mmCIF file of C-alpha atoms and ligand atoms in Angstrom:
data_model
loop_
_atom_site.group_PDB
_atom_site.id
_atom_site.type_symbol
_atom_site.label_atom_id
_atom_site.label_comp_id
_atom_site.label_asym_id
_atom_site.label_seq_id
_atom_site.Cartn_x
_atom_site.Cartn_y
_atom_site.Cartn_z
ATOM 1 C CA MET E 130 0.000 0.000 0.000
ATOM 2 C CA LYS E 131 1.037 3.632 -0.233
ATOM 3 C CA ILE E 132 2.948 6.080 1.914
ATOM 4 C CA GLU E 133 3.130 9.570 0.453
ATOM 5 C CA GLY E 134 1.935 8.119 -2.853
ATOM 6 C CA LYS E 135 4.708 5.495 -3.080
ATOM 7 C CA GLU E 136 3.987 1.738 -2.934
ATOM 8 C CA TYR E 137 5.684 -0.138 -0.103
ATOM 9 C CA ARG E 138 5.725 -3.506 1.524
ATOM 10 C CA THR E 139 6.542 -3.740 5.226
ATOM 11 C CA ILE E 140 9.594 -5.962 4.746
ATOM 12 C CA TRP E 141 11.944 -6.879 1.921
ATOM 13 C CA PHE E 142 15.425 -8.278 1.284
ATOM 14 C CA GLU E 143 18.055 -6.237 -0.520
ATOM 15 C CA ASN E 144 21.860 -6.634 -0.752
ATOM 16 C CA ASN E 145 22.004 -9.239 2.007
ATOM 17 C CA VAL E 146 20.096 -6.980 4.382
ATOM 18 C CA VAL E 147 16.479 -7.112 5.565
ATOM 19 C CA LYS E 148 14.673 -3.779 5.210
ATOM 20 C CA ILE E 149 11.790 -2.869 7.522
ATOM 21 C CA ILE E 150 9.679 0.195 8.217
ATOM 22 C CA ASP E 151 10.483 1.110 11.836
ATOM 23 C CA GLN E 152 6.978 1.202 13.322
ATOM 24 C CA THR E 153 8.136 2.636 16.655
ATOM 25 C CA LYS E 154 8.806 5.907 14.809
ATOM 26 C CA LEU E 155 5.414 6.151 13.083
ATOM 27 C CA PRO E 156 3.398 8.286 12.566
ATOM 28 C CA HIS E 157 5.822 11.156 13.139
ATOM 29 C CA LYS E 158 8.798 9.792 11.213
ATOM 30 C CA PHE E 159 9.004 7.353 8.302
ATOM 31 C CA ILE E 160 12.253 5.465 8.683
ATOM 32 C CA ILE E 161 13.446 2.403 6.788
ATOM 33 C CA LYS E 162 15.761 0.356 8.942
ATOM 34 C CA ASP E 163 18.330 -2.315 8.040
ATOM 35 C CA LEU E 164 18.411 -5.622 9.908
ATOM 36 C CA LYS E 165 21.839 -7.179 9.404
ATOM 37 C CA THR E 166 21.953 -10.002 11.937
ATOM 38 C CA VAL E 167 19.539 -12.442 13.529
ATOM 39 C CA LYS E 168 19.999 -10.441 16.747
ATOM 40 C CA ASP E 169 18.721 -7.352 14.904
ATOM 41 C CA ALA E 170 15.642 -9.339 13.818
ATOM 42 C CA ILE E 171 14.978 -10.551 17.375
ATOM 43 C CA LYS E 172 15.347 -7.001 18.720
ATOM 44 C CA ALA E 173 13.035 -5.619 16.015
ATOM 45 C CA ILE E 174 10.339 -8.111 17.040
ATOM 46 C CA LYS E 175 10.819 -7.591 20.793
ATOM 47 C CA THR E 176 10.801 -3.797 20.641
ATOM 48 C CA MET E 177 7.924 -3.763 18.125
ATOM 49 C CA GLU E 178 9.821 -2.055 15.327
ATOM 50 C CA VAL E 179 7.903 -4.744 13.460
ATOM 51 C CA ARG E 180 4.649 -5.995 14.894
ATOM 52 C CA GLY E 181 1.395 -7.663 13.955
ATOM 53 C CA ALA E 182 1.153 -11.448 13.754
ATOM 54 C CA PRO E 183 1.908 -12.009 10.028
ATOM 55 C CA LEU E 184 4.731 -9.457 9.933
ATOM 56 C CA ILE E 185 6.551 -10.831 12.958
ATOM 57 C CA GLY E 186 6.322 -14.280 11.333
ATOM 58 C CA ALA E 187 7.899 -12.926 8.144
ATOM 59 C CA THR E 188 10.594 -11.090 10.135
ATOM 60 C CA ALA E 189 11.477 -14.294 11.970
ATOM 61 C CA ALA E 190 11.734 -16.113 8.624
ATOM 62 C CA TYR E 191 14.145 -13.470 7.303
ATOM 63 C CA GLY E 192 15.911 -13.570 10.692
ATOM 64 C CA LEU E 193 16.903 -17.155 9.917
ATOM 65 C CA VAL E 194 18.200 -16.049 6.502
ATOM 66 C CA LEU E 195 20.395 -13.515 8.319
ATOM 67 C CA ALA E 196 21.528 -16.235 10.733
ATOM 68 C CA ILE E 197 22.694 -18.380 7.790
ATOM 69 C CA ILE E 198 24.629 -15.445 6.320
ATOM 70 C CA GLU E 199 26.313 -14.885 9.717
ATOM 71 C CA ASN E 200 27.147 -18.446 10.654
ATOM 72 C CA ASN E 201 25.953 -21.392 8.611
ATOM 73 C CA ASP E 202 26.147 -23.875 11.432
ATOM 74 C CA GLN E 203 23.198 -26.096 12.371
ATOM 75 C CA THR E 204 23.643 -25.564 16.146
ATOM 76 C CA PHE E 205 23.647 -21.795 15.664
ATOM 77 C CA LEU E 206 20.530 -22.012 13.460
ATOM 78 C CA LYS E 207 18.710 -24.161 16.021
ATOM 79 C CA LYS E 208 19.562 -21.713 18.844
ATOM 80 C CA SER E 209 18.555 -18.748 16.658
ATOM 81 C CA SER E 210 15.212 -20.382 15.882
ATOM 82 C CA GLU E 211 14.536 -20.831 19.600
ATOM 83 C CA TYR E 212 15.385 -17.188 20.384
ATOM 84 C CA LEU E 213 13.167 -16.051 17.523
ATOM 85 C CA ILE E 214 10.186 -18.124 18.694
ATOM 86 C CA ASN E 215 10.568 -16.767 22.224
ATOM 87 C CA SER E 216 10.883 -13.129 21.173
ATOM 88 C CA ARG E 217 7.094 -12.595 21.495
ATOM 89 C CA PRO E 218 4.851 -15.284 22.927
ATOM 90 C CA THR E 219 1.262 -14.719 21.807
ATOM 91 C CA ALA E 220 1.108 -14.464 18.010
ATOM 92 C CA ILE E 221 1.261 -18.010 16.625
ATOM 93 C CA ASN E 222 2.562 -16.879 13.200
ATOM 94 C CA LEU E 223 6.007 -16.493 14.737
ATOM 95 C CA LYS E 224 6.329 -20.188 15.612
ATOM 96 C CA TRP E 225 4.512 -21.164 12.418
ATOM 97 C CA ALA E 226 7.045 -19.281 10.255
ATOM 98 C CA VAL E 227 10.115 -20.489 12.175
ATOM 99 C CA ASP E 228 8.933 -24.119 12.086
ATOM 100 C CA ARG E 229 8.271 -23.813 8.349
ATOM 101 C CA MET E 230 11.758 -22.406 7.747
ATOM 102 C CA MET E 231 13.491 -24.986 9.971
ATOM 103 C CA LYS E 232 11.737 -27.820 8.164
ATOM 104 C CA LYS E 233 13.377 -26.594 4.941
ATOM 105 C CA ILE E 234 16.869 -25.900 6.292
ATOM 106 C CA SER E 235 17.454 -28.414 9.106
ATOM 107 C CA GLY E 236 20.250 -30.768 8.170
ATOM 108 C CA VAL E 237 21.035 -28.937 4.902
ATOM 109 C CA ASN E 238 24.772 -28.360 4.893
ATOM 110 C CA SER E 239 25.248 -27.597 1.207
ATOM 111 C CA ASP E 240 25.948 -24.200 -0.384
ATOM 112 C CA GLN E 241 22.292 -24.242 -1.342
ATOM 113 C CA ILE E 242 21.045 -23.543 2.198
ATOM 114 C CA LEU E 243 21.011 -19.770 1.784
ATOM 115 C CA ASN E 244 19.036 -19.980 -1.457
ATOM 116 C CA ILE E 245 16.609 -22.462 0.068
ATOM 117 C CA ALA E 246 16.039 -20.231 3.121
ATOM 118 C CA LEU E 247 15.733 -17.050 1.096
ATOM 119 C CA ASN E 248 13.199 -18.604 -1.275
ATOM 120 C CA GLU E 249 11.125 -19.879 1.636
ATOM 121 C CA ALA E 250 11.150 -16.498 3.436
ATOM 122 C CA LYS E 251 10.089 -14.814 0.183
ATOM 123 C CA GLU E 252 7.400 -17.458 -0.326
ATOM 124 C CA ILE E 253 6.035 -16.795 3.208
ATOM 125 C CA CYS E 254 5.720 -13.104 2.270
ATOM 126 C CA GLU E 255 4.156 -13.728 -1.161
ATOM 127 C CA GLU E 256 1.691 -16.182 0.341
ATOM 128 C CA ASP E 257 0.718 -13.702 3.069
ATOM 129 C CA ILE E 258 0.056 -11.020 0.460
ATOM 130 C CA LYS E 259 -2.149 -13.393 -1.559
ATOM 131 C CA PHE E 260 -3.996 -14.570 1.556
ATOM 132 C CA CYS E 261 -4.597 -11.000 2.772
ATOM 133 C CA GLU E 262 -5.831 -9.999 -0.683
ATOM 134 C CA ASN E 263 -8.288 -12.908 -0.642
ATOM 135 C CA ILE E 264 -9.420 -11.998 2.889
ATOM 136 C CA GLY E 265 -10.200 -8.588 1.409
ATOM 137 C CA LEU E 266 -12.213 -9.994 -1.482
ATOM 138 C CA ASN E 267 -14.156 -12.275 0.866
ATOM 139 C CA GLY E 268 -14.800 -9.518 3.408
ATOM 140 C CA LEU E 269 -15.800 -7.128 0.646
ATOM 141 C CA LYS E 270 -18.983 -9.183 0.118
ATOM 142 C CA ILE E 271 -20.072 -8.405 3.694
ATOM 143 C CA ILE E 272 -19.436 -4.675 3.294
ATOM 144 C CA GLU E 273 -21.235 -4.683 -0.066
ATOM 145 C CA GLU E 274 -24.254 -6.390 1.469
ATOM 146 C CA ILE E 275 -24.488 -3.785 4.239
ATOM 147 C CA TYR E 276 -24.073 -0.984 1.689
ATOM 148 C CA ASN E 277 -26.777 -2.384 -0.601
ATOM 149 C CA LYS E 278 -29.245 -2.444 2.317
ATOM 150 C CA LYS E 279 -28.222 0.865 3.866
ATOM 151 C CA LYS E 280 -27.511 2.860 0.703
ATOM 152 C CA GLY E 281 -25.180 5.036 2.715
ATOM 153 C CA THR E 282 -21.683 5.137 4.190
ATOM 154 C CA VAL E 283 -20.732 1.894 5.922
ATOM 155 C CA ASN E 284 -19.309 2.627 9.390
ATOM 156 C CA ILE E 285 -16.740 0.063 10.459
ATOM 157 C CA LEU E 286 -15.103 -0.140 13.868
ATOM 158 C CA THR E 287 -11.649 -1.664 14.209
ATOM 159 C CA HIS E 288 -9.274 -2.242 17.087
ATOM 160 C CA CYS E 289 -5.468 -2.095 17.189
ATOM 161 C CA ASN E 290 -3.679 -2.244 13.840
ATOM 162 C CA ALA E 291 -4.574 -5.196 11.673
ATOM 163 C CA GLY E 292 -3.713 -3.138 8.640
ATOM 164 C CA TRP E 293 -1.065 -3.602 5.971
ATOM 165 C CA LEU E 294 1.559 -2.490 8.479
ATOM 166 C CA ALA E 295 0.775 -5.606 10.550
ATOM 167 C CA THR E 296 1.180 -7.860 7.507
ATOM 168 C CA ILE E 297 3.268 -7.628 4.334
ATOM 169 C CA ASN E 298 0.593 -5.804 2.350
ATOM 170 C CA TRP E 299 -3.215 -5.263 2.386
ATOM 171 C CA GLY E 300 -3.668 -6.123 6.080
ATOM 172 C CA THR E 301 -6.211 -8.537 7.498
ATOM 173 C CA ALA E 302 -9.028 -6.431 9.003
ATOM 174 C CA THR E 303 -8.293 -3.512 6.667
ATOM 175 C CA SER E 304 -8.136 -5.532 3.455
ATOM 176 C CA PRO E 305 -11.949 -5.659 2.996
ATOM 177 C CA ILE E 306 -11.978 -1.904 3.695
ATOM 178 C CA TYR E 307 -9.307 -1.198 1.057
ATOM 179 C CA HIS E 308 -11.189 -3.364 -1.438
ATOM 180 C CA ALA E 309 -14.490 -1.599 -0.678
ATOM 181 C CA HIS E 310 -12.801 1.785 -1.136
ATOM 182 C CA LYS E 311 -11.368 0.642 -4.501
ATOM 183 C CA LYS E 312 -14.897 -0.321 -5.546
ATOM 184 C CA LYS E 313 -16.078 3.177 -4.537
ATOM 185 C CA ILE E 314 -18.292 1.906 -1.718
ATOM 186 C CA PRO E 315 -18.365 4.739 0.822
ATOM 187 C CA VAL E 316 -16.755 3.590 4.059
ATOM 188 C CA HIS E 317 -15.806 5.343 7.267
ATOM 189 C CA VAL E 318 -13.660 3.706 9.934
ATOM 190 C CA TRP E 319 -13.927 4.236 13.691
ATOM 191 C CA VAL E 320 -10.359 3.642 14.830
ATOM 192 C CA ASP E 321 -9.947 2.528 18.443
ATOM 193 C CA GLU E 322 -6.953 4.408 19.826
ATOM 194 C CA THR E 323 -5.754 1.106 21.413
ATOM 195 C CA ARG E 324 -3.920 1.998 24.568
ATOM 196 C CA PRO E 325 -1.309 1.549 25.765
ATOM 197 C CA ARG E 326 0.754 1.589 22.556
ATOM 198 C CA ASN E 327 -1.858 3.324 20.436
ATOM 199 C CA GLN E 328 -1.511 1.092 17.369
ATOM 200 C CA GLY E 329 -4.946 2.283 16.234
ATOM 201 C CA ALA E 330 -4.174 5.991 16.446
ATOM 202 C CA ASN E 331 -0.531 5.794 15.363
ATOM 203 C CA LEU E 332 -0.722 3.098 12.694
ATOM 204 C CA THR E 333 -4.282 2.307 11.521
ATOM 205 C CA SER E 334 -5.324 5.936 11.210
ATOM 206 C CA TYR E 335 -1.962 6.762 9.588
ATOM 207 C CA GLU E 336 -2.248 4.057 6.928
ATOM 208 C CA LEU E 337 -5.920 4.829 6.217
ATOM 209 C CA ASN E 338 -5.035 8.518 5.797
ATOM 210 C CA GLU E 339 -2.320 7.592 3.302
ATOM 211 C CA GLU E 340 -4.951 5.690 1.261
ATOM 212 C CA GLN E 341 -7.503 8.532 1.616
ATOM 213 C CA ILE E 342 -9.964 6.438 3.599
ATOM 214 C CA PRO E 343 -12.149 8.513 5.932
ATOM 215 C CA ASN E 344 -11.500 7.579 9.547
ATOM 216 C CA THR E 345 -11.967 8.937 13.033
ATOM 217 C CA ILE E 346 -9.884 8.019 16.079
ATOM 218 C CA ILE E 347 -11.907 7.271 19.202
ATOM 219 C CA ALA E 348 -10.847 6.570 22.776
ATOM 220 C CA ASP E 349 -11.007 2.855 23.512
ATOM 221 C CA ASN E 350 -14.099 3.261 25.675
ATOM 222 C CA THR E 351 -16.193 5.008 23.027
ATOM 223 C CA GLY E 352 -17.239 2.053 20.859
ATOM 224 C CA GLY E 353 -20.090 1.038 23.184
ATOM 225 C CA ILE E 354 -22.033 4.282 22.966
ATOM 226 C CA LEU E 355 -21.468 4.478 19.208
ATOM 227 C CA MET E 356 -22.987 1.013 18.852
ATOM 228 C CA GLN E 357 -25.958 1.986 21.060
ATOM 229 C CA ARG E 358 -26.518 5.005 18.816
ATOM 230 C CA GLY E 359 -26.496 2.878 15.650
ATOM 231 C CA GLU E 360 -23.301 4.495 14.413
ATOM 232 C CA VAL E 361 -21.403 1.244 13.851
ATOM 233 C CA ASP E 362 -22.557 -1.088 11.047
ATOM 234 C CA MET E 363 -19.935 -3.742 11.663
ATOM 235 C CA CYS E 364 -16.730 -4.428 13.578
ATOM 236 C CA ILE E 365 -13.700 -6.096 11.980
ATOM 237 C CA VAL E 366 -10.606 -6.953 13.956
ATOM 238 C CA GLY E 367 -7.528 -9.042 13.333
ATOM 239 C CA THR E 368 -6.123 -11.771 15.541
ATOM 240 C CA ASP E 369 -2.802 -12.964 16.884
ATOM 241 C CA ARG E 370 -3.944 -16.526 17.439
ATOM 242 C CA THR E 371 -7.289 -18.141 16.689
ATOM 243 C CA LEU E 372 -7.948 -21.553 18.172
ATOM 244 C CA SER E 373 -9.514 -24.381 16.188
ATOM 245 C CA THR E 374 -12.530 -23.866 18.501
ATOM 246 C CA GLY E 375 -13.049 -20.389 17.017
ATOM 247 C CA ASP E 376 -11.909 -18.524 20.154
ATOM 248 C CA VAL E 377 -9.990 -15.432 19.122
ATOM 249 C CA CYS E 378 -6.946 -13.999 20.884
ATOM 250 C CA ASN E 379 -6.273 -10.408 19.882
ATOM 251 C CA LYS E 380 -5.085 -7.067 21.226
ATOM 252 C CA ILE E 381 -6.304 -6.250 24.735
ATOM 253 C CA GLY E 382 -9.744 -4.637 24.603
ATOM 254 C CA THR E 383 -11.046 -6.718 21.689
ATOM 255 C CA TYR E 384 -13.190 -8.830 24.050
ATOM 256 C CA LEU E 385 -14.976 -5.770 25.460
ATOM 257 C CA LYS E 386 -15.789 -4.563 21.931
ATOM 258 C CA ALA E 387 -17.217 -7.970 21.077
ATOM 259 C CA LEU E 388 -19.441 -7.878 24.188
ATOM 260 C CA ALA E 389 -20.730 -4.427 23.271
ATOM 261 C CA ALA E 390 -21.310 -5.579 19.683
ATOM 262 C CA LYS E 391 -23.315 -8.618 20.855
ATOM 263 C CA ASP E 392 -25.456 -6.450 23.131
ATOM 264 C CA ASN E 393 -26.249 -4.107 20.259
ATOM 265 C CA ASN E 394 -26.681 -6.661 17.442
ATOM 266 C CA VAL E 395 -23.677 -5.278 15.606
ATOM 267 C CA PRO E 396 -21.908 -8.012 13.580
ATOM 268 C CA PHE E 397 -18.409 -8.706 14.878
ATOM 269 C CA TYR E 398 -15.996 -10.203 12.329
ATOM 270 C CA VAL E 399 -12.444 -11.454 12.731
ATOM 271 C CA ALA E 400 -10.157 -11.459 9.677
ATOM 272 C CA LEU E 401 -7.240 -13.882 9.569
ATOM 273 C CA PRO E 402 -4.909 -15.826 7.312
ATOM 274 C CA SER E 403 -4.687 -19.558 8.089
ATOM 275 C CA SER E 404 -1.142 -19.019 9.449
ATOM 276 C CA THR E 405 -2.836 -17.485 12.524
ATOM 277 C CA ILE E 406 -4.802 -20.626 13.367
ATOM 278 C CA ASP E 407 -3.490 -22.681 16.275
ATOM 279 C CA TRP E 408 -4.730 -26.209 15.527
ATOM 280 C CA ASN E 409 -3.161 -27.644 18.691
ATOM 281 C CA ILE E 410 -4.423 -25.745 21.735
ATOM 282 C CA LYS E 411 -8.093 -26.366 22.543
ATOM 283 C CA ASP E 412 -8.417 -24.365 25.760
ATOM 284 C CA TYR E 413 -7.909 -20.609 25.444
ATOM 285 C CA LYS E 414 -6.467 -20.474 28.972
ATOM 286 C CA GLU E 415 -3.372 -22.194 27.570
ATOM 287 C CA ILE E 416 -2.581 -19.300 25.213
ATOM 288 C CA PRO E 417 0.491 -17.470 26.538
ATOM 289 C CA ILE E 418 -0.608 -13.874 27.045
ATOM 290 C CA GLU E 419 2.230 -11.401 26.746
ATOM 291 C CA VAL E 420 2.810 -9.107 29.723
ATOM 292 C CA ARG E 421 4.612 -5.990 28.570
ATOM 293 C CA SER E 422 6.463 -3.282 30.450
ATOM 294 C CA SER E 423 4.362 -1.011 32.688
ATOM 295 C CA GLU E 424 6.279 1.883 31.132
ATOM 296 C CA GLU E 425 4.074 1.502 28.037
ATOM 297 C CA LEU E 426 1.229 2.704 30.277
ATOM 298 C CA SER E 427 3.017 5.257 32.411
ATOM 299 C CA HIS E 428 4.838 7.034 29.563
ATOM 300 C CA LEU E 429 3.633 8.546 26.309
ATOM 301 C CA GLU E 430 5.546 9.661 23.247
ATOM 302 C CA GLY E 431 4.530 12.480 20.916
ATOM 303 C CA LEU E 432 5.567 15.732 19.301
ATOM 304 C CA ASP E 433 6.403 18.719 21.482
ATOM 305 C CA GLU E 434 5.526 22.320 20.538
ATOM 306 C CA ILE E 435 8.561 22.617 18.264
ATOM 307 C CA GLY E 436 8.006 19.296 16.507
ATOM 308 C CA ASN E 437 10.537 17.133 18.345
ATOM 309 C CA VAL E 438 9.537 13.636 19.454
ATOM 310 C CA LYS E 439 9.437 13.559 23.242
ATOM 311 C CA LYS E 440 8.610 10.931 25.842
ATOM 312 C CA ILE E 441 6.786 12.087 28.935
ATOM 313 C CA GLN E 442 5.619 10.432 32.135
ATOM 314 C CA VAL E 443 1.846 10.626 32.631
ATOM 315 C CA TYR E 444 1.321 8.609 35.832
ATOM 316 C CA PRO E 445 2.450 9.327 39.370
ATOM 317 C CA LYS E 446 5.949 7.868 39.838
ATOM 318 C CA LYS E 447 4.822 5.788 42.838
ATOM 319 C CA SER E 448 1.810 4.172 41.072
ATOM 320 C CA LYS E 449 1.981 0.580 39.940
ATOM 321 C CA ALA E 450 0.657 -0.372 36.499
ATOM 322 C CA MET E 451 -0.022 -3.720 34.837
ATOM 323 C CA ASN E 452 0.106 -4.273 31.115
ATOM 324 C CA LEU E 453 -1.489 -7.408 29.625
ATOM 325 C CA ALA E 454 -1.154 -7.158 25.857
ATOM 326 C CA PHE E 455 -3.898 -9.524 24.610
ATOM 327 C CA ASP E 456 -7.280 -10.960 25.551
ATOM 328 C CA VAL E 457 -9.499 -13.737 24.247
ATOM 329 C CA THR E 458 -12.908 -13.275 22.680
ATOM 330 C CA PRO E 459 -14.915 -16.490 22.989
ATOM 331 C CA ALA E 460 -16.217 -17.848 19.683
ATOM 332 C CA LYS E 461 -19.843 -17.235 20.710
ATOM 333 C CA TYR E 462 -19.314 -13.480 20.323
ATOM 334 C CA VAL E 463 -17.772 -13.747 16.848
ATOM 335 C CA THR E 464 -20.279 -13.459 13.981
ATOM 336 C CA ALA E 465 -17.880 -15.134 11.526
ATOM 337 C CA LEU E 466 -14.233 -15.581 10.598
ATOM 338 C CA ILE E 467 -13.055 -14.075 7.311
ATOM 339 C CA THR E 468 -10.165 -16.114 5.903
ATOM 340 C CA GLU E 469 -8.330 -16.475 2.595
ATOM 341 C CA LYS E 470 -10.458 -19.514 1.815
ATOM 342 C CA GLY E 471 -13.806 -17.934 2.579
ATOM 343 C CA ILE E 472 -16.046 -16.949 5.467
ATOM 344 C CA CYS E 473 -16.917 -19.474 8.148
ATOM 345 C CA GLU E 474 -18.577 -19.857 11.506
ATOM 346 C CA ALA E 475 -16.206 -19.318 14.445
ATOM 347 C CA SER E 476 -16.300 -22.956 15.554
ATOM 348 C CA SER E 477 -14.410 -26.234 15.142
ATOM 349 C CA LYS E 478 -16.981 -27.294 12.567
ATOM 350 C CA GLY E 479 -16.694 -24.055 10.598
ATOM 351 C CA LEU E 480 -12.891 -24.098 10.520
ATOM 352 C CA LYS E 481 -12.621 -27.835 9.830
ATOM 353 C CA ASN E 482 -15.031 -27.603 6.890
ATOM 354 C CA LEU E 483 -13.209 -24.679 5.369
ATOM 355 C CA PHE E 484 -9.688 -26.045 5.850
ATOM 356 C CA LYS E 485 -10.538 -29.725 5.373
ATOM 357 C CA ARG E 486 -8.757 -30.788 8.604
HETATM 358 O O1 MRU G 156 1.042 -6.161 19.819
HETATM 359 P P1 MRU G 156 0.858 -6.042 18.339
HETATM 360 O O2 MRU G 156 0.756 -4.640 17.860
HETATM 361 O O3 MRU G 156 1.866 -6.858 17.585
HETATM 362 O O4 MRU G 156 -0.545 -6.750 18.113
HETATM 363 C C1 MRU G 156 -1.171 -6.870 16.882
HETATM 364 C C2 MRU G 156 -2.618 -7.037 17.091
HETATM 365 O O5 MRU G 156 -3.069 -7.467 18.108
HETATM 366 C C3 MRU G 156 -3.501 -6.632 16.007
HETATM 367 O O6 MRU G 156 -4.736 -6.245 16.513
HETATM 368 C C4 MRU G 156 -3.788 -7.596 14.948
HETATM 369 O O7 MRU G 156 -5.113 -7.829 14.819
HETATM 370 C C5 MRU G 156 -3.202 -8.894 14.890
HETATM 371 S S1 MRU G 156 -2.085 -8.856 13.575
HETATM 372 C C6 MRU G 156 -2.987 -8.776 12.102
#
């Protein structure tokens, strides 16, 4: 998608270096950063220079390419894969991508290993783009249906950033929105600010602005009253891990939006590529929920009066804060899952039928 009119992807490989858009600097600065070592890739994932389930998977895949360039030794690759998997615990795409890469390169000692790894990392990215595009085409049907009934602007609420910045291109939750906009269906997006890191305000609103899609940032607690007032036609969110039962783990606050949507008969959709499905865990209590630094709550970053980026403390120094990064929305609150293969019920039956498992 575009930034200042120029097409970008979120990650690419050039001259033996992995290029990323440093998302910790957005929306105030657009900086392309080089990752030269597997350590750089791990740090980029940990510090959220890259973030969003599909993108951290792709970064981990390229991280292994960098590891091979540094030291083509199977013990080093095995260790690197473990560090990569542990760099963020909740999004399943990370483990999915590393396992997929390791399956290709484990035990390969020939000169071909770098080519094999590079091709697989590129394939993971190409596949994600295709899957996200298909999610968009499938989700477009839902937006079109609402538009045909309403004959007016379709108001869509989203949480966090499940946009192209969280993937390689298109996004998951935003892909149907981008497709609707291309088809000239009038859409307007309510963007949940998404405290504490403000991915909605800093990233979703930013990328929608760059594509000229009307959007309005709201505080995280505003969605409920908007739904009561009939100002939300549908919700679409992404996910970091969806269980085969249809339970959806996503950015903290998603669950509360789903409850409000249920109470107000607003359809609540979750958009995901199949790489985000965890086919193993059955009980959502087993999902590792990331606990992040309390500083993400107590401090805020923004522009000062002369345009410099500044970090300030907003809480009393003595106050304690707790920062759980994800929650789980039980399947019963999810109207349907929008995947690359089609739309299905959020249930074991729905997912099994669609993915023939
Ligand atoms: O902590 P983040 O910013 O990496 O989390 C990403 C999310 O939770 C997004 O909401 C998204 O839906 C999942 S990635 C498409």
